[in-house]
Tab-separated table of C-alpha atoms in Angstrom:
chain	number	residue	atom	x	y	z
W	88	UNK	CA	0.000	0.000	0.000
W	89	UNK	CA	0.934	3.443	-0.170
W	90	UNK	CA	2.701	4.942	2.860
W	91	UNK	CA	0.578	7.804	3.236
W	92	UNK	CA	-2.266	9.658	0.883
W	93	UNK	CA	-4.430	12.853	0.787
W	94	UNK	CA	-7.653	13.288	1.935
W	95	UNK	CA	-8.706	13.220	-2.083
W	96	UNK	CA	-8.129	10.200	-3.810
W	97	UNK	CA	-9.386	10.916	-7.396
W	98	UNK	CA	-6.066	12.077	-8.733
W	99	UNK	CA	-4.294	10.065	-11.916
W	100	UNK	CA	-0.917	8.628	-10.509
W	101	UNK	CA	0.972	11.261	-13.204
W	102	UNK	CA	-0.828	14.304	-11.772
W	103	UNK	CA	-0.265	13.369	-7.933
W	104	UNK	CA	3.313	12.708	-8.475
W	105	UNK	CA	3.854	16.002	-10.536
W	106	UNK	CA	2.339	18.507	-8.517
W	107	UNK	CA	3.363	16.888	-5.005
W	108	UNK	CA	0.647	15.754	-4.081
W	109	UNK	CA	1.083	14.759	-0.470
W	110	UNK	CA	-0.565	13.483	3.211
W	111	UNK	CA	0.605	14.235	6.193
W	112	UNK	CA	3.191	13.351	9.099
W	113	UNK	CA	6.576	15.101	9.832
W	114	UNK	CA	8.567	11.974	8.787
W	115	UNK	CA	5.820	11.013	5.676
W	116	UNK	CA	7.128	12.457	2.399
W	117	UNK	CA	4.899	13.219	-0.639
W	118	UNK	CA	4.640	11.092	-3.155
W	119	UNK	CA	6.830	12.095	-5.418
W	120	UNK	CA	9.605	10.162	-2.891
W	121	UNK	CA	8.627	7.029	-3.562
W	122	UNK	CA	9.728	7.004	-6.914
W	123	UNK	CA	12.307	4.273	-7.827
W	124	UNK	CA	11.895	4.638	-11.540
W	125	UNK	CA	10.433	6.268	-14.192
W	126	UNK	CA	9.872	6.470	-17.603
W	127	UNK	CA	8.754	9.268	-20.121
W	128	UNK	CA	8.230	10.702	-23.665
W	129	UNK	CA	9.952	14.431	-24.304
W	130	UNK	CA	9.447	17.018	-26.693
W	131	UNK	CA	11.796	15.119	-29.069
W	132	UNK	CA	9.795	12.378	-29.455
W	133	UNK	CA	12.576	10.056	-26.739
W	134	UNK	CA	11.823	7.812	-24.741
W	135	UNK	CA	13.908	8.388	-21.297
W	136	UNK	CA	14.189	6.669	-18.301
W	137	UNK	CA	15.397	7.026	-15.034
W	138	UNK	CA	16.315	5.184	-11.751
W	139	UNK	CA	16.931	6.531	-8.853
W	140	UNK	CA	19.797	3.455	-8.649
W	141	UNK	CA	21.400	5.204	-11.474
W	142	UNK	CA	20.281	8.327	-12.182
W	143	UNK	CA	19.469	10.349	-8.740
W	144	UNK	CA	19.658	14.094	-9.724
W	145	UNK	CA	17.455	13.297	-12.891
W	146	UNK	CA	14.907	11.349	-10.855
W	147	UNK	CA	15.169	14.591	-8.465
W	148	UNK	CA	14.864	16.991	-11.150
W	149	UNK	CA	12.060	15.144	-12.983
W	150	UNK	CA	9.972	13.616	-10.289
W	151	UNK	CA	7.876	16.902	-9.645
W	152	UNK	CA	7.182	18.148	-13.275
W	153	UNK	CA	4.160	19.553	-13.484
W	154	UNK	CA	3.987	17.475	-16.954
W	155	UNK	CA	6.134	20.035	-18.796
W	156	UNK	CA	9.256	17.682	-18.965
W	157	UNK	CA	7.229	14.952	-20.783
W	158	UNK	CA	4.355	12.791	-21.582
W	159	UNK	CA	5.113	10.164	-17.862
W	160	UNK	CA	4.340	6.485	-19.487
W	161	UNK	CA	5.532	4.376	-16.541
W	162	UNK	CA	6.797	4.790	-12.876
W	163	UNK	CA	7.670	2.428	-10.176
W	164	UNK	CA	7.061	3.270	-6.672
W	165	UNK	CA	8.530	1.777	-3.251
W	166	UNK	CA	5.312	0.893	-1.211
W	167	UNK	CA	4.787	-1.045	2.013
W	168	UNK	CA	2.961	-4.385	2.491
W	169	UNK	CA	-0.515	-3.264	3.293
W	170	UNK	CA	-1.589	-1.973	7.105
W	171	UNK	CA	-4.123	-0.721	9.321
W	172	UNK	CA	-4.474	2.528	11.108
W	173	UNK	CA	-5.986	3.466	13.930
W	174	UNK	CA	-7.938	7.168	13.673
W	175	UNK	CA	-9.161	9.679	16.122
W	176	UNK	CA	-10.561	12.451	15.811
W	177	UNK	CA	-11.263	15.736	18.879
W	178	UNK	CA	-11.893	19.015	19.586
W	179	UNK	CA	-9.737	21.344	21.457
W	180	UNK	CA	-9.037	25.185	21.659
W	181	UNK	CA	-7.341	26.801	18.615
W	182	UNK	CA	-5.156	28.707	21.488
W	183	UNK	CA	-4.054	25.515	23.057
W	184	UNK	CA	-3.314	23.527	19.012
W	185	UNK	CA	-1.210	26.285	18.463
W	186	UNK	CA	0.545	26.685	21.770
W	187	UNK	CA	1.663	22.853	21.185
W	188	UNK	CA	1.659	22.366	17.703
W	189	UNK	CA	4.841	21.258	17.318
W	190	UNK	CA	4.580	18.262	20.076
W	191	UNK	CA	0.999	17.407	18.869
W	192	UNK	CA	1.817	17.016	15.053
W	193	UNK	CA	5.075	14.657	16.018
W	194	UNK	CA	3.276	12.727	18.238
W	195	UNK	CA	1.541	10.761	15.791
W	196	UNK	CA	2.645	9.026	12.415
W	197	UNK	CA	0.200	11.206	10.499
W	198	UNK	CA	-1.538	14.179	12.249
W	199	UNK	CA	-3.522	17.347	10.864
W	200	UNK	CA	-6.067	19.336	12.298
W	201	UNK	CA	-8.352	21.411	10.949
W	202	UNK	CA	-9.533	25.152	12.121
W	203	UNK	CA	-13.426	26.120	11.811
W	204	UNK	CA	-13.567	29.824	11.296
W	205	UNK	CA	-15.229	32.276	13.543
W	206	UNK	CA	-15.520	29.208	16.762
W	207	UNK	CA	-12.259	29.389	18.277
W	208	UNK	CA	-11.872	25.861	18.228
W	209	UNK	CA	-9.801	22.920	16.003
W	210	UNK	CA	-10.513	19.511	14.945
W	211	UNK	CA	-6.741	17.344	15.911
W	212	UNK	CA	-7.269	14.103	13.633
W	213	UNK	CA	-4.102	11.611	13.935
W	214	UNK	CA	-3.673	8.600	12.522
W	215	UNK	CA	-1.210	5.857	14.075
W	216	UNK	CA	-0.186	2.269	12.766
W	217	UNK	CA	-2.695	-0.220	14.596
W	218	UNK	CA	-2.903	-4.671	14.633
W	219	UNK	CA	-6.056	-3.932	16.226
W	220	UNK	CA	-8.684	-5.653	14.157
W	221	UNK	CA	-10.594	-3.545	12.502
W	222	UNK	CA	-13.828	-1.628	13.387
W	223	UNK	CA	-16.962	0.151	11.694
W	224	UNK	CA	-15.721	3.333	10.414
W	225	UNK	CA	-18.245	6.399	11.855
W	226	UNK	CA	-20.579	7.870	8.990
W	227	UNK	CA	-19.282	10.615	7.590
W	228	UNK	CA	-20.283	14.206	8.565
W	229	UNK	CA	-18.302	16.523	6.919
W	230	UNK	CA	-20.595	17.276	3.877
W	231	UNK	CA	-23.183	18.260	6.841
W	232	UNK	CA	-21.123	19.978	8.985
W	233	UNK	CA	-20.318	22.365	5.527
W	234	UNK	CA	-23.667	22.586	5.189
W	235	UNK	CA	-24.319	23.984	9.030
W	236	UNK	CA	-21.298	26.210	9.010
W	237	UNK	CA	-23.352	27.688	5.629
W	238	UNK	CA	-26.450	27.948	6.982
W	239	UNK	CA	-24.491	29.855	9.854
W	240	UNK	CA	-22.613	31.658	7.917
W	241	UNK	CA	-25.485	33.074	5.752
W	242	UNK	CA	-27.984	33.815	8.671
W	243	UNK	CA	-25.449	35.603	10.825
W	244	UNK	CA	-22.537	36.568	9.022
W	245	UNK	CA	-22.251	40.140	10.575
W	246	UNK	CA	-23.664	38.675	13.986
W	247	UNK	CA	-20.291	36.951	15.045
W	248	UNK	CA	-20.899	36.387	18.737
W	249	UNK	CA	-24.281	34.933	17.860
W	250	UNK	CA	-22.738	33.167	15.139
W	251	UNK	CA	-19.303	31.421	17.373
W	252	UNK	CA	-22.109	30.696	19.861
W	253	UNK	CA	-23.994	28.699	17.515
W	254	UNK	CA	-20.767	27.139	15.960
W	255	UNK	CA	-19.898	26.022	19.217
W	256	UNK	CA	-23.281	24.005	19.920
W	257	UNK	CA	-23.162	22.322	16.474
W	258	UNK	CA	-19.374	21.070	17.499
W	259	UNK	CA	-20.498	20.106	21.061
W	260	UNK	CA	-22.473	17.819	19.279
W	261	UNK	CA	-19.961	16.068	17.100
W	262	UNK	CA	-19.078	12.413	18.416
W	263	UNK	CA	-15.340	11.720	18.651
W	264	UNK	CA	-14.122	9.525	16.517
W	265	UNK	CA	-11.796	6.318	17.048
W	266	UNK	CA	-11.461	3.551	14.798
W	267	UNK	CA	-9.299	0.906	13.365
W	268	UNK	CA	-9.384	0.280	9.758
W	269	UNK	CA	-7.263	-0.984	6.503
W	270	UNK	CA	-5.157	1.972	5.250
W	271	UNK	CA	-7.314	2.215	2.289
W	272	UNK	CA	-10.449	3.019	4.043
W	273	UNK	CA	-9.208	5.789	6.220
W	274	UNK	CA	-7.147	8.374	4.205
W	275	UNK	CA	-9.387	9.709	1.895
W	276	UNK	CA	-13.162	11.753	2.430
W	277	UNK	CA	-16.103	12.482	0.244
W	278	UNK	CA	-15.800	15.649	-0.899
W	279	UNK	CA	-19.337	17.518	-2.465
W	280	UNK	CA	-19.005	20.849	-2.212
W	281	UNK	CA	-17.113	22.621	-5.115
W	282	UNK	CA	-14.280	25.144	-3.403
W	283	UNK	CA	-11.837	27.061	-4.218
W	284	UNK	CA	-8.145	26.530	-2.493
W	285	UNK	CA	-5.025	28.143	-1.794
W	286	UNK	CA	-2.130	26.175	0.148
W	287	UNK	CA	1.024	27.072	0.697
W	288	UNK	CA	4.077	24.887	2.323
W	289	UNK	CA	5.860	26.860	4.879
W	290	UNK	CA	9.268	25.825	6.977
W	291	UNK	CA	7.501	24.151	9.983
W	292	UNK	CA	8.331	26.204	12.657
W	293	UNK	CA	6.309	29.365	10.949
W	294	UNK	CA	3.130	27.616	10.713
W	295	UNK	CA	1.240	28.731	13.783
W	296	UNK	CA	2.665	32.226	13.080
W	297	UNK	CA	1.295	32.070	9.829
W	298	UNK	CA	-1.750	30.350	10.939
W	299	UNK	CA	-2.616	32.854	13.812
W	300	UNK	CA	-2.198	35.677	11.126
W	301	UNK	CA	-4.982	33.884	8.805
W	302	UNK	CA	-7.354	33.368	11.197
W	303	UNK	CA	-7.375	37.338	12.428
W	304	UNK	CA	-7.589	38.139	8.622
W	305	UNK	CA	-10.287	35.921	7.645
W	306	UNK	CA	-12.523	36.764	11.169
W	307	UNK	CA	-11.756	40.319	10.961
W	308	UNK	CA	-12.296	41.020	7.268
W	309	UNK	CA	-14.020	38.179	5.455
W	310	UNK	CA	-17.029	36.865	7.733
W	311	UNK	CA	-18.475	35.231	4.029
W	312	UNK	CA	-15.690	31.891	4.613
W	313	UNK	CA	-16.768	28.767	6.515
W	314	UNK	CA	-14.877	26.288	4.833
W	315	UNK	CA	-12.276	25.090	7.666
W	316	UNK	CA	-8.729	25.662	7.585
W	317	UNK	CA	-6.386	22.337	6.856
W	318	UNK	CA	-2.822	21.875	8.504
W	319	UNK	CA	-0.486	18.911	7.961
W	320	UNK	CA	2.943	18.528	7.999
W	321	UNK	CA	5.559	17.031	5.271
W	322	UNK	CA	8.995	15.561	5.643
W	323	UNK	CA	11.467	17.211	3.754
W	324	UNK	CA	12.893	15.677	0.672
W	325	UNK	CA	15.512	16.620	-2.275
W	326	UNK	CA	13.662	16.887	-5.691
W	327	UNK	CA	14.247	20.258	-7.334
W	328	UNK	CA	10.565	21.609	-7.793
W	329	UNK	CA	9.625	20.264	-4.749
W	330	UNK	CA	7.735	22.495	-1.986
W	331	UNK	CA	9.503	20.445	0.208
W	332	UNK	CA	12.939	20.836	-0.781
W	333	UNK	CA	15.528	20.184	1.947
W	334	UNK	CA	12.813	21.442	4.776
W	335	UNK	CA	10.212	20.039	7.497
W	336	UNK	CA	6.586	22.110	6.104
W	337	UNK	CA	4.064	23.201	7.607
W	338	UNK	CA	1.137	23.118	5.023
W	339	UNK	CA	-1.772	25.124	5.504
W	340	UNK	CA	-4.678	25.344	3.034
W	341	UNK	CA	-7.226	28.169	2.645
W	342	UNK	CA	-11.159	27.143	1.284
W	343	UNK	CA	-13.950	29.245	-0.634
W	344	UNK	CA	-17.095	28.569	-1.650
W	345	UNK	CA	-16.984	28.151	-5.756
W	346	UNK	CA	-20.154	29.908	-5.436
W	347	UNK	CA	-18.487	33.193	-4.818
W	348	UNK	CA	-15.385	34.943	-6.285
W	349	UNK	CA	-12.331	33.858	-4.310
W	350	UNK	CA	-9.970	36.161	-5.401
W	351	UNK	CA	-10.019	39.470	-2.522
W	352	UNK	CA	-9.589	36.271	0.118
W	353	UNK	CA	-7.057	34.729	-1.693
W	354	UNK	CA	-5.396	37.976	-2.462
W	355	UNK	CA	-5.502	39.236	1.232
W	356	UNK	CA	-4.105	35.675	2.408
W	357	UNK	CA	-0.931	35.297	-0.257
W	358	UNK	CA	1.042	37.903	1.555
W	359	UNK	CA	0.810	36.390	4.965
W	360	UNK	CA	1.612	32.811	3.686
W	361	UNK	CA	4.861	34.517	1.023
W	362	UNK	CA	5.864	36.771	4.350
W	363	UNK	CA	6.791	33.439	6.422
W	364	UNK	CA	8.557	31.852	3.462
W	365	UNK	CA	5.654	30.134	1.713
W	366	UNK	CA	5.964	27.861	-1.466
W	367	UNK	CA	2.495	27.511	-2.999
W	368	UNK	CA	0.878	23.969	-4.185
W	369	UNK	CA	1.485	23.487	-7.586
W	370	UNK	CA	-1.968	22.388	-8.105
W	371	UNK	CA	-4.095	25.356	-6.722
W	372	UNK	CA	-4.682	28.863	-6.563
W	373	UNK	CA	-1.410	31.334	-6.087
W	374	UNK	CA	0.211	34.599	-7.962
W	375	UNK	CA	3.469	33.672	-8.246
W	376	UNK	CA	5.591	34.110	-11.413
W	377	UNK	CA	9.235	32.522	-12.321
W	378	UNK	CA	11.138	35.712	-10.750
W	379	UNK	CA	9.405	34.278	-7.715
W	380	UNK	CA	9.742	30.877	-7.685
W	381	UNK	CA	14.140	31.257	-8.830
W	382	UNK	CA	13.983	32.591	-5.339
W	383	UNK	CA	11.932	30.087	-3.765
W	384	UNK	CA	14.004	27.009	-4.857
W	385	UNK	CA	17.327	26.632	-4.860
W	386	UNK	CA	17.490	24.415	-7.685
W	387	UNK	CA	15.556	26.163	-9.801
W	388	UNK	CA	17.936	27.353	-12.576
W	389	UNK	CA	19.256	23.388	-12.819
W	390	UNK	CA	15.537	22.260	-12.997
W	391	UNK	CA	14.962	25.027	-16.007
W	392	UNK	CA	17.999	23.976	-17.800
W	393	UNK	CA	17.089	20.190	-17.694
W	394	UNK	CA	13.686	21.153	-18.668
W	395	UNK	CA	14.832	23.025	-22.163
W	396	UNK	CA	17.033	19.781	-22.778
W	397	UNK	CA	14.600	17.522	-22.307
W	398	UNK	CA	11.554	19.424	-24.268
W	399	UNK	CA	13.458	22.071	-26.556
W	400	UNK	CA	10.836	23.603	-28.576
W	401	UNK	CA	8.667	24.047	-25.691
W	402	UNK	CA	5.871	21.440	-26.538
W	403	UNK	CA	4.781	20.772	-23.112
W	404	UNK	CA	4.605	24.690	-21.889
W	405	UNK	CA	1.161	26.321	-21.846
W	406	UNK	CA	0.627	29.717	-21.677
W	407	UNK	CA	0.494	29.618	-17.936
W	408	UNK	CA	3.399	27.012	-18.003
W	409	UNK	CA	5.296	29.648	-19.316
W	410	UNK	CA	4.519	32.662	-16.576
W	411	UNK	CA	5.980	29.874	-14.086
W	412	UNK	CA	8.671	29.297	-16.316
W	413	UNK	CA	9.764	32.214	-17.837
W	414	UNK	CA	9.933	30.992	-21.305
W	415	UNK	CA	8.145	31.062	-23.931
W	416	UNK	CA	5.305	29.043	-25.605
């Protein structure tokens, strides 16, 4: 089985692996790591392939791609034999998550938590390797606790005492959770309701700076977002386009209704995250151009120069490949 996973599980194996996709758990790395091979077509028509055996720094600089290197036909990936977790899932004080944030997250093999705007309080869910047998896994209550936190949101958005009280009885109400189940059955959730998402990949030890700054922007300035706040963690690793490049991360991911335009939230948020030393997900919403990102990763110039060997005449670059890039179409 896989190692670790998202909380999305729709993904094709190419896209995950190019955009680092990733779960969480301060010694879990995306999964981009677990490449051992890998095997593509480039703008030349070539087949190439790679091994991290034999060819390390080209399995580094080609395992995150964001498929502008070349059409991926084939990978191999170091799993595990398959296991069970045990989850659990509780409330606690935002105040007291981020006063021990940094014990609570390594406490656990995977660990995230989740704030719910405008209540003060944060959902800890960790996940640790179990040869329990397994048990029922709880019904599901996100999709209605999204729809609550709507309701809420639209009744009473410029009531926010009434509103945090009212948050606060709906989450007295949720059951904690604590199961045992195959790996399989315990990573991923049903996700509904269309958003839109930002999430940036900060060095660890900013993230409940970063996370504290959010929060007062979002209850101060934006009482339309409900959609909770998600934090993991992710080991650091070497591959060149990697948000996770030689660094522990904190990840924290903003949510908006599709419904409404995201962008004055999203806007308003960027700075805080790029202020702390943010790298944004390559797979959702950011600003960030390729005079930005040569400064964000170290390898960046060696990653650009493999790239223009590999696809020459700039087949695989869009026209928003090339604002990350720099190059042209």
């Amino acid at each position: 089985g896989l190692p670790n996973m998202g909380d999305i599980d729709k993904q094709a194996i190419g896209g995950a692996l190019g955009t680092a996709t990733h779960g969480s758990g301060p010694k879990l790395g995306a999964y981009h790591t677990q490449l051992e091979t890998l095997q593509f077509v480039d703008g030349t028509g070539k087949l190439r392939e790679y091994s991290r055996a034999g060819d390390q720094d080209m399995i580094h600089a080609t395992g995150v791609a964001l498929g502008a290197f070349g059409i991926l036909t084939e990978v191999t990936m170091n799993n595990m034999p398959t296991y069970r977790l045990r989850r659990r899932k509780w409330v606690l004080p935002i105040a007291e998550m981020l006063k021990d944030f940094e014990t609570m997250m390594a406490a656990h093999r995977s660990a995230e938590f989740y704030y719910i705007p405008f209540s003060g309080y944060a959902q800890f869910i960790a996940s640790d390797l179990s040869d329990a047998a397994t048990t029922a896994r709880p019904t599901e209550e996100d999709e209605a606790g999204l729809a609550t936190l709507r309701k809420l949101r639209t009744a009473l958005a410029w009531l926010p005492s009434l509103r945090r009280r009212l948050i606060l009885g709906a989450i007295a109400k949720l059951p904690a959770e604590d199961y045992v189940q195959d790996w399989l059955n315990v990573y991923a959730s049903d996700r509904q309701t269309k958003f839109n998402e930002m999430e940036y990949h900060l060095p660890f030890e900013e993230g409940p700076k970063a996370l504290a700054e959010i929060i007062e922007l979002t209850e101060k300035r934006f009482p339309e977002v409900y959609f909770p706040m998600e934090v993991r963690s992710v080991a650091p690793d070497e591959f060149w386009l990697s948000p996770f490049h030689k660094r522990l991360t904190c990840s924290i991911a903003i949510h908006h209704d599709a419904a409404n335009d995201p962008e004055p939230f999203m806007r308003a948020a960027e700075p805080i995250f790029r202020k702390y030393g943010g790298r944004p997900h390559w797979g959702k919403m950011h600003s960030l151009k390729a005079a930005d990102f040569k400064k964000l990763y170290p390898r960046w110039d060696d990653a650009m120069a493999v790239r223009r060997d590999i696809d020459p005449e700039n087949r695989f670059v869009s026209p928003y490949m090339a604002s990350l890039f720099g190059t042209d179409t």
